mmCIF file of N, CA and C in Angstrom:
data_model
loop_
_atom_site.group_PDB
_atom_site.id
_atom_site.type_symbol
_atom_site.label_atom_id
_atom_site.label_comp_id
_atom_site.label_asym_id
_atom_site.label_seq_id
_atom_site.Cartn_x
_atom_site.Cartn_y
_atom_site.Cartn_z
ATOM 1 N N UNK O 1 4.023 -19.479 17.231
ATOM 2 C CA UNK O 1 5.226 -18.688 17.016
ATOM 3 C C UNK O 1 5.828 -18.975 15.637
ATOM 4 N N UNK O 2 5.643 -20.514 14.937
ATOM 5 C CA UNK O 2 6.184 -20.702 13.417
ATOM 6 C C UNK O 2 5.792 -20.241 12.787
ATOM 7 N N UNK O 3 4.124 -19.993 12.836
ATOM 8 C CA UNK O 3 2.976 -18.978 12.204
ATOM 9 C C UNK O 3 3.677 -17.619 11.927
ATOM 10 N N UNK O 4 3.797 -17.092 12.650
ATOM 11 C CA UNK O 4 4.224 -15.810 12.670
ATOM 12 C C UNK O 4 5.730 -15.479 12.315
ATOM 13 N N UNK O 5 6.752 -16.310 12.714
ATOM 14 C CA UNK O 5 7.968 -16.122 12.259
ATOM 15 C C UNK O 5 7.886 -16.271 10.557
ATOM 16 N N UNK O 6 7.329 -17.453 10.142
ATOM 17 C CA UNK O 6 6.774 -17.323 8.286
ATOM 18 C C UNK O 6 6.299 -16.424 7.988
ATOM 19 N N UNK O 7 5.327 -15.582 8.736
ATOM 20 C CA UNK O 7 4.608 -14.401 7.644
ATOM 21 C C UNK O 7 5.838 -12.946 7.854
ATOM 22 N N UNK O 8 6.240 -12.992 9.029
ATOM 23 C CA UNK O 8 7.278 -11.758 8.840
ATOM 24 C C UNK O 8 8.226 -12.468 8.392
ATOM 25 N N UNK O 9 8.658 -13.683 7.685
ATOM 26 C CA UNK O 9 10.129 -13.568 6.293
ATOM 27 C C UNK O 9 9.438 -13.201 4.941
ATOM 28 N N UNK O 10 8.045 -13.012 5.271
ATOM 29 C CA UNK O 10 7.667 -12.370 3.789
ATOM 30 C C UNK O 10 7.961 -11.363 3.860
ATOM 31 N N UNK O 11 7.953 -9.902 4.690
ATOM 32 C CA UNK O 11 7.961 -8.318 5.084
ATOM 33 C C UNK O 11 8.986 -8.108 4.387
ATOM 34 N N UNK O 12 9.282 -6.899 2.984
ATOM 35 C CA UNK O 12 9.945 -6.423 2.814
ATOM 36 C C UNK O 12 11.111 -5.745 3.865
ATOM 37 N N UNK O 13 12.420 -5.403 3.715
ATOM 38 C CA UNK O 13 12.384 -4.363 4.727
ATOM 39 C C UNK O 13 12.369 -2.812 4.148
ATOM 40 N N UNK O 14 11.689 -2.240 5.159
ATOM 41 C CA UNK O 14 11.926 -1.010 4.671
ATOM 42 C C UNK O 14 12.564 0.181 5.323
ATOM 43 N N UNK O 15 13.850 -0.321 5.910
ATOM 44 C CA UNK O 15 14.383 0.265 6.826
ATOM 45 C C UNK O 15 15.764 1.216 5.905
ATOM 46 N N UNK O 16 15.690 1.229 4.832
ATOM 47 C CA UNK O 16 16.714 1.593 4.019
ATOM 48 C C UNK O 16 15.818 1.736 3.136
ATOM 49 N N UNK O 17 15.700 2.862 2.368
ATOM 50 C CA UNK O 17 15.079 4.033 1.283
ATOM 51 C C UNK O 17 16.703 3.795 0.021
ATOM 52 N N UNK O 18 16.013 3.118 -1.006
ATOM 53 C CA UNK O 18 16.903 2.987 -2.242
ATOM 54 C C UNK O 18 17.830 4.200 -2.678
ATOM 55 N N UNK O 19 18.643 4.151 -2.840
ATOM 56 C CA UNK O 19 19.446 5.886 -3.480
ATOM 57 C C UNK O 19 20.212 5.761 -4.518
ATOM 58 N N UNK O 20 19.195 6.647 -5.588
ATOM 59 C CA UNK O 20 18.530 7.690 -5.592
ATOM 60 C C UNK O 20 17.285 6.450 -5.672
ATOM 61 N N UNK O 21 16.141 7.210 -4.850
ATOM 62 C CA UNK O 21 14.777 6.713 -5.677
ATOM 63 C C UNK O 21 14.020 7.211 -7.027
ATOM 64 N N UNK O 22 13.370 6.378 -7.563
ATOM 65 C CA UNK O 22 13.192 6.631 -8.856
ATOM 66 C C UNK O 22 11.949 7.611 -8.755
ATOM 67 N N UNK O 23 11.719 8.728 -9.108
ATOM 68 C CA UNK O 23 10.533 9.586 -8.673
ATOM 69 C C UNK O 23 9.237 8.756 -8.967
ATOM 70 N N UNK O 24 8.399 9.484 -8.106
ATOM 71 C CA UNK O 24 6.523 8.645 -8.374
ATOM 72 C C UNK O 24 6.141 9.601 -9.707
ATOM 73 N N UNK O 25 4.950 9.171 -10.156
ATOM 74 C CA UNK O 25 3.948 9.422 -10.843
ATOM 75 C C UNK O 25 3.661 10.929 -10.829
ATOM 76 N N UNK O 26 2.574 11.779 -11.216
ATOM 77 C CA UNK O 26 1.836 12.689 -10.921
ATOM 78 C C UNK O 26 0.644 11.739 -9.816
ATOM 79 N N UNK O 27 0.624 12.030 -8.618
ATOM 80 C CA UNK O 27 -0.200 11.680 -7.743
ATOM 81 C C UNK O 27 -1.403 11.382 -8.017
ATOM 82 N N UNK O 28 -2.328 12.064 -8.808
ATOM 83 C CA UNK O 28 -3.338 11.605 -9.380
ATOM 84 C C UNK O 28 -3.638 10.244 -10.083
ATOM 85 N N UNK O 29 -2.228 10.196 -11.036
ATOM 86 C CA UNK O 29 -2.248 8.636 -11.166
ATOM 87 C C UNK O 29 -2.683 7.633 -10.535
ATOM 88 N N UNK O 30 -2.086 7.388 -9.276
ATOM 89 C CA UNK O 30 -2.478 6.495 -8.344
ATOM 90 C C UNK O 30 -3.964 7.062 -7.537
ATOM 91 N N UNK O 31 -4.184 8.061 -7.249
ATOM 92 C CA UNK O 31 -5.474 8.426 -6.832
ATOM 93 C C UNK O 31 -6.899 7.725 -7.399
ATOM 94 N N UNK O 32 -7.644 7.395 -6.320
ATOM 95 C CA UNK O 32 -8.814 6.191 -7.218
ATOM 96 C C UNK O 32 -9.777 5.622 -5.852
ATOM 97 N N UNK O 33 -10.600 4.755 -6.509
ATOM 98 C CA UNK O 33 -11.460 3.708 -5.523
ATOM 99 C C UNK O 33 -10.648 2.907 -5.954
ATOM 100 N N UNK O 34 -10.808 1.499 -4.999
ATOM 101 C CA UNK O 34 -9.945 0.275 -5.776
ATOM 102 C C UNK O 34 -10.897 -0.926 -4.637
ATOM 103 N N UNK O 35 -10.846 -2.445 -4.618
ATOM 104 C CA UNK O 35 -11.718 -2.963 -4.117
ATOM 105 C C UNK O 35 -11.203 -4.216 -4.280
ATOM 106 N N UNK O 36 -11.400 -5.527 -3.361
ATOM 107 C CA UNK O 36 -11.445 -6.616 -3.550
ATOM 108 C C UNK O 36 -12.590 -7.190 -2.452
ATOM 109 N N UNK O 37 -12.601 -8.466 -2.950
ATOM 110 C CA UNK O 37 -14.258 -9.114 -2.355
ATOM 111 C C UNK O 37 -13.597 -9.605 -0.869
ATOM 112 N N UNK O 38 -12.289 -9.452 -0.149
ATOM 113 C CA UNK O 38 -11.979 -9.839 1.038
ATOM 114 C C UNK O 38 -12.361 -8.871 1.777
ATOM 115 N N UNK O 39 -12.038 -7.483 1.320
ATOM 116 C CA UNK O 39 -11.533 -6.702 2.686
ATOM 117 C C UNK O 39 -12.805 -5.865 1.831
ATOM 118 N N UNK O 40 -12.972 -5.715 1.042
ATOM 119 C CA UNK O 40 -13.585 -4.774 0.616
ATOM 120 C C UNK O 40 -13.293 -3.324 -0.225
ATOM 121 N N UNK O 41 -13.872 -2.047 0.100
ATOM 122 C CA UNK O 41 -13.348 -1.286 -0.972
ATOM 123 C C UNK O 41 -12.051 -0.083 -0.178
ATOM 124 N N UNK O 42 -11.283 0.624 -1.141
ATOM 125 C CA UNK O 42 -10.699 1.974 0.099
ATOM 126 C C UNK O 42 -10.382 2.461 -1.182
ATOM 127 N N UNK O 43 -9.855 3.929 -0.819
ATOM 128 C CA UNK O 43 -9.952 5.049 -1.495
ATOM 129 C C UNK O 43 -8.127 5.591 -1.458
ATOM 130 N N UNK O 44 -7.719 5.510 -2.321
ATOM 131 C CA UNK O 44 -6.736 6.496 -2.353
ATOM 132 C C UNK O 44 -6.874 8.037 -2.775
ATOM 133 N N UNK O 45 -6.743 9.022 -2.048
ATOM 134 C CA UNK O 45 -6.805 9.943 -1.917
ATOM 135 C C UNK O 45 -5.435 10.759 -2.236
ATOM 136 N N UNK O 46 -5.399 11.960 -3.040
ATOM 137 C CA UNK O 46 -4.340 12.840 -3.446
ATOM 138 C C UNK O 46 -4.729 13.803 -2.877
ATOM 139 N N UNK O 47 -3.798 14.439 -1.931
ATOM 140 C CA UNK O 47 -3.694 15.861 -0.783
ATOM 141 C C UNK O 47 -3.039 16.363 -0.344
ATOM 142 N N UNK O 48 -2.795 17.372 -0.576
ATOM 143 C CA UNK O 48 -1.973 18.357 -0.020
ATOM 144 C C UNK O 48 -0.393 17.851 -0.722
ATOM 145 N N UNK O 49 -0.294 17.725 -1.917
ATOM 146 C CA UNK O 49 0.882 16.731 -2.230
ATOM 147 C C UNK O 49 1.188 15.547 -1.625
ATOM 148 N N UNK O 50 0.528 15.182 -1.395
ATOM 149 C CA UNK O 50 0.674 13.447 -0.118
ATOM 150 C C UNK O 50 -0.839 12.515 -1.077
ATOM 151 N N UNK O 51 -0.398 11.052 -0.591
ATOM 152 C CA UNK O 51 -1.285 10.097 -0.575
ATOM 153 C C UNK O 51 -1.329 9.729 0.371
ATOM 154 N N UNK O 52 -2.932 9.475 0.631
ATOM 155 C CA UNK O 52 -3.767 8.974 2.216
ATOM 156 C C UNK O 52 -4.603 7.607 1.406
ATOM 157 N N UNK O 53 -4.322 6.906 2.450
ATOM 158 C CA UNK O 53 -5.028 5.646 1.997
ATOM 159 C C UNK O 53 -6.298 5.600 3.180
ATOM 160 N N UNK O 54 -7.207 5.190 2.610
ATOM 161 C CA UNK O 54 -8.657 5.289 2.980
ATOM 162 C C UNK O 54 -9.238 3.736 3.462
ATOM 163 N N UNK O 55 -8.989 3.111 4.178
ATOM 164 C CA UNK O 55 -9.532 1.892 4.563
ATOM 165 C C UNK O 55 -10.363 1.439 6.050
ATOM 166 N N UNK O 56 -11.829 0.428 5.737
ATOM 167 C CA UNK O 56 -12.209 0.225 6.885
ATOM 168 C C UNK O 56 -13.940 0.771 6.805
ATOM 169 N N UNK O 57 -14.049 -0.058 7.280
ATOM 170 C CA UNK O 57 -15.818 0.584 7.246
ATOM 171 C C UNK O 57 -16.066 1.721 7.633
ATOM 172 N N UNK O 58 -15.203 1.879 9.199
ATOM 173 C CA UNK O 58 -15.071 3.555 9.491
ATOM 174 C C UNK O 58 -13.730 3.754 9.188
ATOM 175 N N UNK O 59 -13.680 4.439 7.888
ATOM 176 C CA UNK O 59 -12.666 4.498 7.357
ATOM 177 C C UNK O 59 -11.623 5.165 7.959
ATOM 178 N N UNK O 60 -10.315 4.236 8.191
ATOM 179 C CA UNK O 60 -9.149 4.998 8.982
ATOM 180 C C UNK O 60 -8.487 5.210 8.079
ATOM 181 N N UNK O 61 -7.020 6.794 7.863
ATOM 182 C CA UNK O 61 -6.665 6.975 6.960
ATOM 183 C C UNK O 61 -5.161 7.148 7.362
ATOM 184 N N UNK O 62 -4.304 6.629 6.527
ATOM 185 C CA UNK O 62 -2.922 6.479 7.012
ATOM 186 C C UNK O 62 -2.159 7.396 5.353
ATOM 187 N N UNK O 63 -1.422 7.928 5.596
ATOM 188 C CA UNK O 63 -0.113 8.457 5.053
ATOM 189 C C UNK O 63 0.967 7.650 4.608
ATOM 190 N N UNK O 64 0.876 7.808 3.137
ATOM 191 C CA UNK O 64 1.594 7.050 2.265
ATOM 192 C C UNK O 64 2.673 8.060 1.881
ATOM 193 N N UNK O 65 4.174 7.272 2.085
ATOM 194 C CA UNK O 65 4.968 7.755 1.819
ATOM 195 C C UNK O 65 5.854 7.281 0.773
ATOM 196 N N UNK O 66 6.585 8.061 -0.113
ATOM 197 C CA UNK O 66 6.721 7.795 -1.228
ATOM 198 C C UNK O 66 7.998 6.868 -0.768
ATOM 199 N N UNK O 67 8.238 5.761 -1.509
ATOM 200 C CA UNK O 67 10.164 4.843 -1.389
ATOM 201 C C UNK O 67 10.529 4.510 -2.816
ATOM 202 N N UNK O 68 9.787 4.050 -3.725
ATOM 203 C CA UNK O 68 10.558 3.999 -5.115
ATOM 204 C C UNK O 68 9.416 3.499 -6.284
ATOM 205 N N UNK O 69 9.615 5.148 -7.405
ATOM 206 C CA UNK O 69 8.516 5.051 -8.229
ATOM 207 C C UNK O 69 7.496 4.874 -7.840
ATOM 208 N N UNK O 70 6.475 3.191 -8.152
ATOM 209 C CA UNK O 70 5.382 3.211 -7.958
ATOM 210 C C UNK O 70 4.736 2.463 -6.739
ATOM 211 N N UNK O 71 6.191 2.868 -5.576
ATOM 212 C CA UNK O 71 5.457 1.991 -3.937
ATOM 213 C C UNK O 71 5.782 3.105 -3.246
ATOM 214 N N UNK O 72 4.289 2.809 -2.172
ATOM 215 C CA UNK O 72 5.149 4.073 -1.130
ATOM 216 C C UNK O 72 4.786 2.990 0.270
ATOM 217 N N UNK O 73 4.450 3.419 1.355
ATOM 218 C CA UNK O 73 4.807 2.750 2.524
ATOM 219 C C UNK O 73 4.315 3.439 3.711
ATOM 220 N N UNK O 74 3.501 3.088 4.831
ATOM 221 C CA UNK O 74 3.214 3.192 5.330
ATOM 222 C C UNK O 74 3.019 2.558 6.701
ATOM 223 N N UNK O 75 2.816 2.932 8.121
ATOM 224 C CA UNK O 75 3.004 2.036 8.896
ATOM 225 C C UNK O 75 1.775 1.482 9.742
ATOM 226 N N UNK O 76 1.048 0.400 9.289
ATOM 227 C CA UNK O 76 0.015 -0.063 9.954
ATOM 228 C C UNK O 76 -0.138 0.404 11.678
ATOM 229 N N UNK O 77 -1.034 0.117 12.023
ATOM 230 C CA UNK O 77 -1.731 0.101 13.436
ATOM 231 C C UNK O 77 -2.052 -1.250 13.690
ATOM 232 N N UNK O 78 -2.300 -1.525 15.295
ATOM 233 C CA UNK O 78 -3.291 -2.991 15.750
ATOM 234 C C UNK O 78 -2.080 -3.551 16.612
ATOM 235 N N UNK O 79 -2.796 -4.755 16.740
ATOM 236 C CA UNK O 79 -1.814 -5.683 17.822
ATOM 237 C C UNK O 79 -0.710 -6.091 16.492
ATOM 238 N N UNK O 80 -1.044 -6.383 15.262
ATOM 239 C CA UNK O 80 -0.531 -7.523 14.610
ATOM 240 C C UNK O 80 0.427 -6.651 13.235
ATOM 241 N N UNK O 81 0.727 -5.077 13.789
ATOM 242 C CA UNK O 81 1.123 -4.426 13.524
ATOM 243 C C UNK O 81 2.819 -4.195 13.763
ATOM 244 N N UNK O 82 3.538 -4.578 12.445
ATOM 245 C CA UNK O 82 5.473 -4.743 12.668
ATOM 246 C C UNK O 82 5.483 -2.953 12.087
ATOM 247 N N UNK O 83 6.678 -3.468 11.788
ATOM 248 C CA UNK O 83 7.580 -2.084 10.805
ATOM 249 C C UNK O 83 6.315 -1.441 9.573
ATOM 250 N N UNK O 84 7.385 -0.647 8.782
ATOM 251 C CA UNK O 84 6.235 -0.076 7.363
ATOM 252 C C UNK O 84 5.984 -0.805 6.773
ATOM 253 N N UNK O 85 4.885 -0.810 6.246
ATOM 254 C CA UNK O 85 4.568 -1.749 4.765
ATOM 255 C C UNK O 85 4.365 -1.365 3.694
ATOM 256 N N UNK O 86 4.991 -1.708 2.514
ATOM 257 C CA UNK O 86 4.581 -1.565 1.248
ATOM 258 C C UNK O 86 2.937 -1.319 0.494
ATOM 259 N N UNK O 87 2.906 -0.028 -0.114
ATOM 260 C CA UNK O 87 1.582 -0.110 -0.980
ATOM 261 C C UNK O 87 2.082 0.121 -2.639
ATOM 262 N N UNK O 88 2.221 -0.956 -3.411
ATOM 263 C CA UNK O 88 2.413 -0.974 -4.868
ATOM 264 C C UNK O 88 1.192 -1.037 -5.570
ATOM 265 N N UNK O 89 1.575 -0.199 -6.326
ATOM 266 C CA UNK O 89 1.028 0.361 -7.472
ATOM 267 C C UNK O 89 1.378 -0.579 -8.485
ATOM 268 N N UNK O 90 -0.043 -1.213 -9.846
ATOM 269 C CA UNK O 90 -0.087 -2.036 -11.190
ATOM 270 C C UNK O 90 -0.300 -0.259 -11.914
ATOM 271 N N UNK O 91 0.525 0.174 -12.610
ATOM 272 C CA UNK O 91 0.315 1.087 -13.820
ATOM 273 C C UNK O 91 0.071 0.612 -14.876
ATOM 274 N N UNK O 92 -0.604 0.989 -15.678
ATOM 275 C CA UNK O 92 -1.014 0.752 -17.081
ATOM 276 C C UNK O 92 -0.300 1.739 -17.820
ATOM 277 N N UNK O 93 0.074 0.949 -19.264
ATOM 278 C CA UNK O 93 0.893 1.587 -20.345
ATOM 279 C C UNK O 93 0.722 3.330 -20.441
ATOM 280 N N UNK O 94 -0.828 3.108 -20.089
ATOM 281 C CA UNK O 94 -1.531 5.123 -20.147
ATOM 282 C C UNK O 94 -1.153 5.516 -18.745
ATOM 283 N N UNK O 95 -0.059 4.831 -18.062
ATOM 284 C CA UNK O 95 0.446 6.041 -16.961
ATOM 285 C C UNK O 95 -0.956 6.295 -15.648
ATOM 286 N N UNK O 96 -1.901 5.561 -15.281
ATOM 287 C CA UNK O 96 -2.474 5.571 -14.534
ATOM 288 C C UNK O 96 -2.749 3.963 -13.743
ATOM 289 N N UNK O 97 -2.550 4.012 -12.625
ATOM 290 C CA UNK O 97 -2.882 2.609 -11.818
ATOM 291 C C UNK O 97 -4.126 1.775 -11.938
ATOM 292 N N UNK O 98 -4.186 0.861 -12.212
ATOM 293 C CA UNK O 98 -5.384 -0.256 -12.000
ATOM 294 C C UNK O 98 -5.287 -0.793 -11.008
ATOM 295 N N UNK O 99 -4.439 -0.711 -10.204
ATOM 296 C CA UNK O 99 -4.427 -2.165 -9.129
ATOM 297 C C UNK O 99 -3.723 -1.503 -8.193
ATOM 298 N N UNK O 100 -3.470 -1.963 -6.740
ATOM 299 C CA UNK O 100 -2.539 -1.840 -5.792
ATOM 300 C C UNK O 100 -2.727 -3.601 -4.637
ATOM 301 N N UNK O 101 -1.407 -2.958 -4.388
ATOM 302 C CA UNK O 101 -1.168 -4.787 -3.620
ATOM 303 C C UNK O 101 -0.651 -3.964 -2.226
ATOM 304 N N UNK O 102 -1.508 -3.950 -0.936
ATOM 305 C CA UNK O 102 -1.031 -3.776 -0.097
ATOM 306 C C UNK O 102 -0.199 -4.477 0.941
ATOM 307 N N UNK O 103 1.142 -4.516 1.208
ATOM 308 C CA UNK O 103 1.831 -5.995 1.489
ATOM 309 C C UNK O 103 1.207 -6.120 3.019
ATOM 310 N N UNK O 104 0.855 -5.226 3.666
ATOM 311 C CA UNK O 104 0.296 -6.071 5.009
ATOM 312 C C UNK O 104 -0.827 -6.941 4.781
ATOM 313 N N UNK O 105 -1.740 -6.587 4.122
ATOM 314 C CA UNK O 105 -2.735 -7.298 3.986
ATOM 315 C C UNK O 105 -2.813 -8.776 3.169
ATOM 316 N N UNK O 106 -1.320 -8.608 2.720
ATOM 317 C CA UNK O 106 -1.123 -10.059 1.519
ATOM 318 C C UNK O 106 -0.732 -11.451 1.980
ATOM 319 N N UNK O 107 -0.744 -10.956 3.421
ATOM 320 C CA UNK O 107 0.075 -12.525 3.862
ATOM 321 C C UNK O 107 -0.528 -13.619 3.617
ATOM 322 N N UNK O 108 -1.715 -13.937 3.321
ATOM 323 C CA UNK O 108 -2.396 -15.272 2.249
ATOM 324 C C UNK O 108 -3.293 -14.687 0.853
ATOM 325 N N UNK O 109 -2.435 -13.699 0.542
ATOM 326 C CA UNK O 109 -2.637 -13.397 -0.984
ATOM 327 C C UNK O 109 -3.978 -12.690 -0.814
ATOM 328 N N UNK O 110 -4.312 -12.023 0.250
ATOM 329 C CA UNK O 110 -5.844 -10.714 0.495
ATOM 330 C C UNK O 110 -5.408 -9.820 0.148
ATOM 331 N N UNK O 111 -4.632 -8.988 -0.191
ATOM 332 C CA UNK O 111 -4.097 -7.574 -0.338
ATOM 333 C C UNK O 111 -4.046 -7.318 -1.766
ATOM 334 N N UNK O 112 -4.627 -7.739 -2.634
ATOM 335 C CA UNK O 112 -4.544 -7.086 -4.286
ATOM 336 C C UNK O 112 -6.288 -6.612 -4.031
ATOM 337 N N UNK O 113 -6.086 -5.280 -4.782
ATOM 338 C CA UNK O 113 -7.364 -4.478 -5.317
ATOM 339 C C UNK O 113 -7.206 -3.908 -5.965
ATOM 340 N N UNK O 114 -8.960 -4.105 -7.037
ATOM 341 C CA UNK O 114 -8.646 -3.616 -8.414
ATOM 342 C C UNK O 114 -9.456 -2.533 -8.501
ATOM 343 N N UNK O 115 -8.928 -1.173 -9.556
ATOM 344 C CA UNK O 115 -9.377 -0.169 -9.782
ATOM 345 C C UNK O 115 -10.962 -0.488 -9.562
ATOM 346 N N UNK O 116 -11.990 0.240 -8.876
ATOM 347 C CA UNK O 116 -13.472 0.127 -8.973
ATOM 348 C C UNK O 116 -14.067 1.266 -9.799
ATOM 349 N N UNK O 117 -13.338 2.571 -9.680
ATOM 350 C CA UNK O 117 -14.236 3.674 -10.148
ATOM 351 C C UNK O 117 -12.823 4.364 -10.631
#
């Protein structure tokens, strides 16, 4: 139970949306492969004006919603599944993402992936 009470005082909250939020990107920006040697690779996807995040060998795809500039948020699945979680975006000076840090997946620092393709 200490286990777990420590990793949710890391959880942002995201129960309150900043006002005003600072607008996102052109969606494409963040659109990409991206990859780390834990979890492996996933796909952000630009559609239908929305971002879908692409993760999982059989890849499951969840709906990213925009909360400020370059994070949007989404709400995991599973047993070990709380509130929304954060997906931030690393932009580069040229206005396109290299990196994203997904905060569910970060609770011992697994959740950074870097641009692949």
């Amino acid at each position: 139970a200490e286990i777990v009470q420590q990793d949710r005082a890391k959880e942002r909250d995201y129960s309150h949306p900043p006002a005003p939020p600072t607008p996102a990107l052109d969606l494409d920006a963040y659109a990409g492969k991206y990859a780390n040697d834990f979890v492996g690779p996933i796909e952000i996807v630009a559609r239908a004006g929305k971002l879908r995040l692409h993760i999982g060998p059989a890849p499951l795809e969840f709906e990213l919603r925009h909360w400020d500039r370059d994070t949007f948020i989404y709400q995991p699945t599973g047993e070990n599944a709380g509130g929304p979680t954060g997906v931030r975006f690393a932009v580069t000076p040229t206005g396109c993402a290299d990196g994203v840090l997904i905060e569910y997946l970060d609770v011992h620092g697994q959740g950074s992936f870097r641009r692949s393709e």
